[in-house]
PDB file of C-alpha atoms in Angstrom:
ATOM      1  CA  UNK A  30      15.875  11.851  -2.851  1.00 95.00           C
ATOM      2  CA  UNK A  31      12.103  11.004  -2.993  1.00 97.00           C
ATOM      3  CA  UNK A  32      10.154  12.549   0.296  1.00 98.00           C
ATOM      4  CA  UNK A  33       7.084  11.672   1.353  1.00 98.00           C
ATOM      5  CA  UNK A  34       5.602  13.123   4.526  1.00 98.00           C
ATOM      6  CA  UNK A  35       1.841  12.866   5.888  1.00 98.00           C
ATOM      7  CA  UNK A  36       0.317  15.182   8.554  1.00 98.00           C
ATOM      8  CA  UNK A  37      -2.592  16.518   9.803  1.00 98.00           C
ATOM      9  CA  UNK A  38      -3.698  13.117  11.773  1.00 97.00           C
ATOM     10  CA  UNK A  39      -4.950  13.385  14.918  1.00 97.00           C
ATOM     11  CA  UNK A  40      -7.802  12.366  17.389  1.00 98.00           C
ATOM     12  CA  UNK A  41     -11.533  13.234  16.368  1.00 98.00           C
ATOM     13  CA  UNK A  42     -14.848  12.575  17.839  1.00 98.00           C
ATOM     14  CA  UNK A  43     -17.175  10.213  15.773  1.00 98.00           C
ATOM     15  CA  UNK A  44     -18.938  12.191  12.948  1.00 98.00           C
ATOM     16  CA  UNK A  45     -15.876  14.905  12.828  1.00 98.00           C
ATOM     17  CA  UNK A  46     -13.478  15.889  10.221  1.00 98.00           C
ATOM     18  CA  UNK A  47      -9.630  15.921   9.530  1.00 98.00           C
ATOM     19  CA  UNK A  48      -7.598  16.958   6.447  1.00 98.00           C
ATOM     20  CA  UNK A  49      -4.884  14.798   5.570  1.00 98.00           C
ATOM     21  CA  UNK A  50      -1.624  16.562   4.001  1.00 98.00           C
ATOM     22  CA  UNK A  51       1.113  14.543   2.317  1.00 98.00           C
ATOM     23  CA  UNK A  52       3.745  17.286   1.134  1.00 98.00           C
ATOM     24  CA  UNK A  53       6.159  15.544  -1.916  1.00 98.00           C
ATOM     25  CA  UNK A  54       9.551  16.333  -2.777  1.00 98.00           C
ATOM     26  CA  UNK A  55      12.438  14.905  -5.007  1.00 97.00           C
ATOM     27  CA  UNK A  56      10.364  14.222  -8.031  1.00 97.00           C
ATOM     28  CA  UNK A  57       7.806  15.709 -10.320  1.00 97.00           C
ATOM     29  CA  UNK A  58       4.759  15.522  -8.627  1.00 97.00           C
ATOM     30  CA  UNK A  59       2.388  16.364 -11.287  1.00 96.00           C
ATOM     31  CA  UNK A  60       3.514  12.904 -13.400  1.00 96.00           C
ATOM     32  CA  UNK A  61       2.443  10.922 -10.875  1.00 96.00           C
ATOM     33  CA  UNK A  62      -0.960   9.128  -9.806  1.00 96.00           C
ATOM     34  CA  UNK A  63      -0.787   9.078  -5.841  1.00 97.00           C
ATOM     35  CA  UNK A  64      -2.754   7.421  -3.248  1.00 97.00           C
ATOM     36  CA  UNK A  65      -3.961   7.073   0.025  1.00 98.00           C
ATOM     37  CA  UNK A  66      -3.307   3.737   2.242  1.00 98.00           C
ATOM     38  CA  UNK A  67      -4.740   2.920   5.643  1.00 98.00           C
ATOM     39  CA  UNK A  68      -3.910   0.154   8.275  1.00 98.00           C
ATOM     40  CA  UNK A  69      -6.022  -0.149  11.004  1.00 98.00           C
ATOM     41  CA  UNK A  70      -4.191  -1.294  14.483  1.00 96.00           C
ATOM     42  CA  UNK A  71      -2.868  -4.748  13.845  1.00 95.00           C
ATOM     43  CA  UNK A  72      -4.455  -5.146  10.441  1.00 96.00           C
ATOM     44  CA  UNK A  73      -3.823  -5.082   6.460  1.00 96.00           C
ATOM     45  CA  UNK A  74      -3.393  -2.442   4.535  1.00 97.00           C
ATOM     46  CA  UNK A  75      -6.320  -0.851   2.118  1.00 97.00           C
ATOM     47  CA  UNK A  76      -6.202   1.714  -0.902  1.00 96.00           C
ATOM     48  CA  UNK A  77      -8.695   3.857  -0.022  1.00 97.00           C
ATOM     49  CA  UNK A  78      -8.411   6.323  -2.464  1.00 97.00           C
ATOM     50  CA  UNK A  79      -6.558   7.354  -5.651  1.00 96.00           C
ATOM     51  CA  UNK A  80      -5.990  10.705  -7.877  1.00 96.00           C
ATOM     52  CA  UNK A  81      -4.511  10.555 -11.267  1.00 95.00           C
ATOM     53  CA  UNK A  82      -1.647  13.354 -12.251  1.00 94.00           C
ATOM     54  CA  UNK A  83      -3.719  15.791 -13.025  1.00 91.00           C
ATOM     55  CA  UNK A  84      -6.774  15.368 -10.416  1.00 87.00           C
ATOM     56  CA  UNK A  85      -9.053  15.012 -12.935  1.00 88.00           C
ATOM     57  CA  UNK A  86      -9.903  11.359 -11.775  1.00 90.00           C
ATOM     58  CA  UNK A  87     -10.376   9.744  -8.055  1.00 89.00           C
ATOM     59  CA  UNK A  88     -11.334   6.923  -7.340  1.00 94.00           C
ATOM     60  CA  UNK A  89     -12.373   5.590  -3.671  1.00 96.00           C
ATOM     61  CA  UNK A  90     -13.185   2.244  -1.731  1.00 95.00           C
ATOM     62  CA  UNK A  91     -16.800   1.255  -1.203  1.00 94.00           C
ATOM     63  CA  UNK A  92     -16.095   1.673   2.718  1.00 95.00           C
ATOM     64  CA  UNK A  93     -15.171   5.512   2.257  1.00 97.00           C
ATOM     65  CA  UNK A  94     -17.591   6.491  -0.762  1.00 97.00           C
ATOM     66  CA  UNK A  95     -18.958   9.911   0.080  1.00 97.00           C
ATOM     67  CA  UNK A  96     -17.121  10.595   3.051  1.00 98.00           C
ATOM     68  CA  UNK A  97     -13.742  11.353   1.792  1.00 98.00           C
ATOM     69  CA  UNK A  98     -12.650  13.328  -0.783  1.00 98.00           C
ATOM     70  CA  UNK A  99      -9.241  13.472  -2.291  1.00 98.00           C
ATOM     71  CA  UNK A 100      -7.237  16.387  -4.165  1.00 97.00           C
ATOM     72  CA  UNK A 101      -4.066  17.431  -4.867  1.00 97.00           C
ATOM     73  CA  UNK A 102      -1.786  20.850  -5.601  1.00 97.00           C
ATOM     74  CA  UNK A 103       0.495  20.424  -8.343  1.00 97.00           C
ATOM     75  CA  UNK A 104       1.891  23.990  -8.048  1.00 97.00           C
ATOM     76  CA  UNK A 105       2.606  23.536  -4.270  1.00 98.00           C
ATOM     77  CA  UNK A 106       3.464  19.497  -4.534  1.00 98.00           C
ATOM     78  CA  UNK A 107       0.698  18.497  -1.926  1.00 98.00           C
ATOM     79  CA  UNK A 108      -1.748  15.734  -1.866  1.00 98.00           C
ATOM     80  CA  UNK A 109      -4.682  15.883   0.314  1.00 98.00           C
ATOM     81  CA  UNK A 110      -7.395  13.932   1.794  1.00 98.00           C
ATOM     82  CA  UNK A 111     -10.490  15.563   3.295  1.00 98.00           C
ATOM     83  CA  UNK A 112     -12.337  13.051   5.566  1.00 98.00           C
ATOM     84  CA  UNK A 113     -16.290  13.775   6.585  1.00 98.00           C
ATOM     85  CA  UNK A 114     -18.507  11.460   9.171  1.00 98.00           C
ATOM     86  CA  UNK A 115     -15.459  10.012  10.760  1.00 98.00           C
ATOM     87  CA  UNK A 116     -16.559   6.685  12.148  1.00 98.00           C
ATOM     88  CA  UNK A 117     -14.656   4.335  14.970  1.00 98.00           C
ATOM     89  CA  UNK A 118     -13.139   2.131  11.980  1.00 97.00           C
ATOM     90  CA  UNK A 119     -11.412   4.298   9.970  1.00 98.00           C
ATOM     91  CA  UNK A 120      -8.877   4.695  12.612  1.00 98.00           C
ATOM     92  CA  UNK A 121      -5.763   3.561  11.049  1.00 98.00           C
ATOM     93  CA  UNK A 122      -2.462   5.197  10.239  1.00 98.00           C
ATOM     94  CA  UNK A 123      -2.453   6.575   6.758  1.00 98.00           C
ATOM     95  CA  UNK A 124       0.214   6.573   4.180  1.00 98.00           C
ATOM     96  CA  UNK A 125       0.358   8.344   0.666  1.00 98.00           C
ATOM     97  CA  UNK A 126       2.004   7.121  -1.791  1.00 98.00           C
ATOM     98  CA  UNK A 127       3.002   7.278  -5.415  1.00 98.00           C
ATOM     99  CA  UNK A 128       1.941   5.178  -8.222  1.00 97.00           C
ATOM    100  CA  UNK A 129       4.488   3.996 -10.533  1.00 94.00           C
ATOM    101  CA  UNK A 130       2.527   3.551 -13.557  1.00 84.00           C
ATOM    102  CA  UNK A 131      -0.951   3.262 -14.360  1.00 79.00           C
ATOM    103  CA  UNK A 132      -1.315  -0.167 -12.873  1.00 84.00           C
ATOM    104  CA  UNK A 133       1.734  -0.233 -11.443  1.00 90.00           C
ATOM    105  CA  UNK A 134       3.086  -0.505  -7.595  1.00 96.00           C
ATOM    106  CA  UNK A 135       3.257   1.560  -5.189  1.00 97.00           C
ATOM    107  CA  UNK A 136       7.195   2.954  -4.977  1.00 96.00           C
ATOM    108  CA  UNK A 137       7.474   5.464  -2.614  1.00 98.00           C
ATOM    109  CA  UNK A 138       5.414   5.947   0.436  1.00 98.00           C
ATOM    110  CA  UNK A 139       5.639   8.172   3.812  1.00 98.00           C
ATOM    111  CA  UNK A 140       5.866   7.255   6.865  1.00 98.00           C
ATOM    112  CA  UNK A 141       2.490   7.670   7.900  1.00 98.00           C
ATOM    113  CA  UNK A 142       0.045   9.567  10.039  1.00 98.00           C
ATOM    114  CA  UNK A 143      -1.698   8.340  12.718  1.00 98.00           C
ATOM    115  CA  UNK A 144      -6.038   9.252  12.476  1.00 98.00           C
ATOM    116  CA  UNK A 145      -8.117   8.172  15.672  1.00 98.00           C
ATOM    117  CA  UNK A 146     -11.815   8.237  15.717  1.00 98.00           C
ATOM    118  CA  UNK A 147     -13.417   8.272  19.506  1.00 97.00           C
ATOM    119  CA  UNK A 148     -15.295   9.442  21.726  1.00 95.00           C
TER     120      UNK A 148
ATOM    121  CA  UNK B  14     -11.785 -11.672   4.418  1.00 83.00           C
ATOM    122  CA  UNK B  15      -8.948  -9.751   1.395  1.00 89.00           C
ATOM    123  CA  UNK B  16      -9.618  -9.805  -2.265  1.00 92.00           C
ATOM    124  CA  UNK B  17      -5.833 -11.651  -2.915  1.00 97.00           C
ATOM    125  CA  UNK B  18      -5.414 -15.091  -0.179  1.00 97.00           C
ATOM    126  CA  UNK B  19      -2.020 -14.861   1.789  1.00 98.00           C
ATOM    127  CA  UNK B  20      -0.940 -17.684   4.348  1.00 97.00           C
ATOM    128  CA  UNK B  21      -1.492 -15.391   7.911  1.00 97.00           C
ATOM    129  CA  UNK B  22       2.282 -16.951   8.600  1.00 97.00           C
ATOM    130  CA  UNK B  23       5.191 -18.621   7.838  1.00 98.00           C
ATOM    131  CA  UNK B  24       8.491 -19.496   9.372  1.00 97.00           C
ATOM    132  CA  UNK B  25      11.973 -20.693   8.591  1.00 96.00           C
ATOM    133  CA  UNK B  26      15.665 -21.134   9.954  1.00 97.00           C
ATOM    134  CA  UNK B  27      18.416 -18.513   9.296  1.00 97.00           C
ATOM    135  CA  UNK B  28      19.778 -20.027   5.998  1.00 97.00           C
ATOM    136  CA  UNK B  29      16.932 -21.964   4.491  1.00 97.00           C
ATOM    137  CA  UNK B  30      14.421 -20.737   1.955  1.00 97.00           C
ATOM    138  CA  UNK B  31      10.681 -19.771   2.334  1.00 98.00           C
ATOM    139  CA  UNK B  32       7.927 -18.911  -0.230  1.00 98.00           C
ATOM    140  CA  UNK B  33       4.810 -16.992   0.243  1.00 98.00           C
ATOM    141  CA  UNK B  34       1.761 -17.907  -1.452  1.00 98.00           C
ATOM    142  CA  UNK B  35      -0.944 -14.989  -2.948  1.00 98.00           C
ATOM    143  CA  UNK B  36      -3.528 -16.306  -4.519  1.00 97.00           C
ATOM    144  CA  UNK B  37      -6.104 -14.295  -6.825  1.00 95.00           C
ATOM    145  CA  UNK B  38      -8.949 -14.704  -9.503  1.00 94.00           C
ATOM    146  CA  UNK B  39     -10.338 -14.053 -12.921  1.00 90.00           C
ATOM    147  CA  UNK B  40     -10.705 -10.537 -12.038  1.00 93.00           C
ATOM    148  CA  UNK B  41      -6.978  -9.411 -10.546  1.00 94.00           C
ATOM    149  CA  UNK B  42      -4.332 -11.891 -11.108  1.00 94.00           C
ATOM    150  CA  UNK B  43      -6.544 -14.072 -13.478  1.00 92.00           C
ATOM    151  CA  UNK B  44      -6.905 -10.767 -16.116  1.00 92.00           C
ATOM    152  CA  UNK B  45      -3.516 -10.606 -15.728  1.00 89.00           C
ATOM    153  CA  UNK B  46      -2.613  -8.019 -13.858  1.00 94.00           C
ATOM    154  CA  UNK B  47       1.159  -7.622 -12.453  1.00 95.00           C
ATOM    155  CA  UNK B  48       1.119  -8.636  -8.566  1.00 97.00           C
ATOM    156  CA  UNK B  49       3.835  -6.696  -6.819  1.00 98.00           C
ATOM    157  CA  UNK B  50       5.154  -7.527  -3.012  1.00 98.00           C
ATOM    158  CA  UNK B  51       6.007  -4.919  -0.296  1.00 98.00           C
ATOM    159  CA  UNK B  52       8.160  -5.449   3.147  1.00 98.00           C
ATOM    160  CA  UNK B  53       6.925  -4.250   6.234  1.00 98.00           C
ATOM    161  CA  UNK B  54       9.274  -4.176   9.158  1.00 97.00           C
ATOM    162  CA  UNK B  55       8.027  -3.479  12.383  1.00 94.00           C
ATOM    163  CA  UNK B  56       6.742  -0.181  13.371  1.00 94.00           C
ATOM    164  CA  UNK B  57       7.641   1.286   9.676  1.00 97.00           C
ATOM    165  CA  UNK B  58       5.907   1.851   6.545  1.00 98.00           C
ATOM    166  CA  UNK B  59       5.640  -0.585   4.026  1.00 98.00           C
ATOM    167  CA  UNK B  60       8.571  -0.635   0.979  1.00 98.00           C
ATOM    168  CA  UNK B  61       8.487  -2.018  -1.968  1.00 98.00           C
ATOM    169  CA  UNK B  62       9.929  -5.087  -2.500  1.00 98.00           C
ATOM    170  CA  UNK B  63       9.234  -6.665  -5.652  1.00 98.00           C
ATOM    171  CA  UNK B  64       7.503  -4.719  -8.935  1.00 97.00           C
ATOM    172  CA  UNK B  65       5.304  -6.378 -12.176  1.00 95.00           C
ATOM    173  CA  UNK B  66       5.937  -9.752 -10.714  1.00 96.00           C
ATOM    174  CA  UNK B  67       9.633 -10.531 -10.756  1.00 97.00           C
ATOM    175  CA  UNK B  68      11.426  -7.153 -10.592  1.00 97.00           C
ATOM    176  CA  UNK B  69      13.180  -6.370  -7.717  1.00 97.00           C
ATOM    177  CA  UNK B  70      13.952  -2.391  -7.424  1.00 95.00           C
ATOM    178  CA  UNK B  71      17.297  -1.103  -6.886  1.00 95.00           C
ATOM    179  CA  UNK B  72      18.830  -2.242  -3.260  1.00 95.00           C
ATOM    180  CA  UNK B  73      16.616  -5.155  -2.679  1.00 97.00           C
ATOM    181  CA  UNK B  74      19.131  -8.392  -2.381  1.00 96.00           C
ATOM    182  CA  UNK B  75      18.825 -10.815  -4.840  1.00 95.00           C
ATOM    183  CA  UNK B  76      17.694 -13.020  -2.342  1.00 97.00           C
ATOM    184  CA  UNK B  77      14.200 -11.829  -2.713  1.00 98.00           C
ATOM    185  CA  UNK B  78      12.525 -13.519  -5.445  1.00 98.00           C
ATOM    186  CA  UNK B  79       8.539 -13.077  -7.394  1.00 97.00           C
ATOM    187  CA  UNK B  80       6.955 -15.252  -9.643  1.00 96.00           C
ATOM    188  CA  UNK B  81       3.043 -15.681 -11.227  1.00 94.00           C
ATOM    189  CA  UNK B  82       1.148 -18.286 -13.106  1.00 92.00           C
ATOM    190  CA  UNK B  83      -2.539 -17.730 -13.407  1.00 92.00           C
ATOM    191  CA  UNK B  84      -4.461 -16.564 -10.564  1.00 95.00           C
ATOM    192  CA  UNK B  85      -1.112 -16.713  -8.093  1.00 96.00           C
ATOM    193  CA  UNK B  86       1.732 -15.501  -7.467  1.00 97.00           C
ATOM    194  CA  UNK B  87       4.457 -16.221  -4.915  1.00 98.00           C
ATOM    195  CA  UNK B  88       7.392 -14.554  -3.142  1.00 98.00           C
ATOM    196  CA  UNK B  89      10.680 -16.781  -2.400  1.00 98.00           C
ATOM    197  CA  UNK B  90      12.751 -15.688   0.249  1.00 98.00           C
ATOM    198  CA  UNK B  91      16.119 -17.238   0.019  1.00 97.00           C
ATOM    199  CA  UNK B  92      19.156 -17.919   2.882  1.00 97.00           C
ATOM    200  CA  UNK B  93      16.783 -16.365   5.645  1.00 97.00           C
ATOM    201  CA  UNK B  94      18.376 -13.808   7.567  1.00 97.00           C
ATOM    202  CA  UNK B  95      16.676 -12.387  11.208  1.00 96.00           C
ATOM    203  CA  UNK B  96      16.583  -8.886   9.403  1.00 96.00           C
ATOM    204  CA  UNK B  97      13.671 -10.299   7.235  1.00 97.00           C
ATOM    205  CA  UNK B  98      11.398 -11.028   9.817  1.00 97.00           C
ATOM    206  CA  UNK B  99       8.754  -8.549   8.508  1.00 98.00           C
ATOM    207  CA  UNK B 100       4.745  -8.930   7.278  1.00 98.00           C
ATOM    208  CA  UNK B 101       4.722  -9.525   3.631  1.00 98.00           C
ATOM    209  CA  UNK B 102       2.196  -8.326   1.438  1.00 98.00           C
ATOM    210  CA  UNK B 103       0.854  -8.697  -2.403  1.00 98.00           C
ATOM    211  CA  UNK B 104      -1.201  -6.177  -4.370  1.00 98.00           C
ATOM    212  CA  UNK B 105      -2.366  -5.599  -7.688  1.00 97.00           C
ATOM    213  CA  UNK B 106      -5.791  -4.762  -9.340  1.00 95.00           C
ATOM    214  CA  UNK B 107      -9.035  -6.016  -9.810  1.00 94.00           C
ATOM    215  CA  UNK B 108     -10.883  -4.657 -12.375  1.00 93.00           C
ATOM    216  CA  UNK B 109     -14.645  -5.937 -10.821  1.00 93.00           C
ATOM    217  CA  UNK B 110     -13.515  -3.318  -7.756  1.00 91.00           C
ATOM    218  CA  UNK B 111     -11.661  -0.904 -10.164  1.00 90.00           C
ATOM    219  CA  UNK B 112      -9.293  -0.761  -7.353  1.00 92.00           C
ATOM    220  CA  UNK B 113      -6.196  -2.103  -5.556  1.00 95.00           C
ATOM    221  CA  UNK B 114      -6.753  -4.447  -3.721  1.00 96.00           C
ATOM    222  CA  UNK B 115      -3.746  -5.752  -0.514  1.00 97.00           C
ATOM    223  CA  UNK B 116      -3.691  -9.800   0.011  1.00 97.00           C
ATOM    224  CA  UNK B 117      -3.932  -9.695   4.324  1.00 97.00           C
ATOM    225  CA  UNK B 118      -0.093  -9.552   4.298  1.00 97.00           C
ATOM    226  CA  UNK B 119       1.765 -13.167   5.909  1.00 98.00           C
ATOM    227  CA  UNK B 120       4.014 -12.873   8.965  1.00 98.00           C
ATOM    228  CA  UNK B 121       7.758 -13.887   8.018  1.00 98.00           C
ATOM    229  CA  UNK B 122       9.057 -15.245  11.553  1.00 97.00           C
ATOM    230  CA  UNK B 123      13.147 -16.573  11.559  1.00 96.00           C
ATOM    231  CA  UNK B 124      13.284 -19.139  14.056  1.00 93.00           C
TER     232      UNK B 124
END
């Protein structure tokens, strides 16, 4: 069975950090681009960021663009995201999930964790 | 204002049918680009409900329906049952963002 579960949210100040951990099970996870997706409170949902299988290639949305960094451990079947200069709206919950195929959908995801930014 | 145009709601009776509109441009749908639809009940994460346009993955009812022509797409929802009273979404990529891009997701309410 595929697993996918997020942790490491939390509440931060503005201008703080928090590492984002989404540990995979139930498949390989090295053949698979993954990604991080954030809904803010009563809102849409947004890629914010993407790795390829091998982390050799991100790519991130305009709105998190040198603030957050994303990575991944093959050998211990973790994704990561590493988020700098927290501001008020990127509170949101925040999924991972896995790519299918290179332009593919998004099949599996977790069931979230929940990041608030405030003072 | 989201890169692919969903209708913020629609509604139906238990039994009829209902189709969600997603509409794109030259640089997602319009480059052609598969649009793919996810299910979001309540209080959960969102599932996948419908793959590359028409394919439904393993355990979605065949009530649940995808097509595309040009620049839009659309989701049919057929013999409406209350358990389907989710947000709907479309996605696919648009290669002027080099990203994935969400349509604003439409609000499935059974009367």
């Amino acid at each position: 069975e595929v697993q996918l579960v997020e942790s490491g949210g939390g509440l931060v100040q503005p201008g703080g950090s928090l590492r984002l951990s989404c540990a995979v099970s139930g498949f390989t996870f090295s053949s698979y681009a993954m990604t991080w997706v954030r809904q803010a409170p009563g809102k849409g949902l947004e890629c914010v960021s993407v790795i390829t299988d091998s982390g050799g290639v991100a790519y991130y949305a305009d709105s998190v663009k040198g603030r957050f960094t994303i990575s991944r451990d093959n050998s211990k079947n973790t994704l990561y995201l590493q988020m700098n200069s927290l501001r008020v709206e990127d509170t949101a919950e925040y999924y991972c999930a896995r790519i299918a195929l290179s332009y593919g959908p998004l099949d599996y995801w977790g069931q979230g964790t929940l990041v608030t930014v405030s003072s | 204002q989201s890169v692919l145009t969903q209708p913020p709601s629609v509604s139906g009776a238990p039994g009829q049918r209902v189709t969600i509109a997603c509409t794109g441009s030259s640089s997602n749908l319009g480059a052609a680009y598969d649009v793919h639809w996810y299910q979001q009940l309540p209080g959960t994460a969102p599932k996948l409900l419908i793959s590359d346009n028409s394919n439904r993955p393993s355990g979605v009812p065949d009530r649940f329906s995808g097509s595309r022509s040009g620049t839009s797409a659309s989701l049919a929802i057929a013999g409406l049952q209350a358990e389907d009273e989710a947000v709907y979404y479309c996605q696919s990529y648009d290669n002027s963002l080099s990203g994935r891009v969400f349509g604003g997701g439409t609000k499935l309410t059974v009367l």
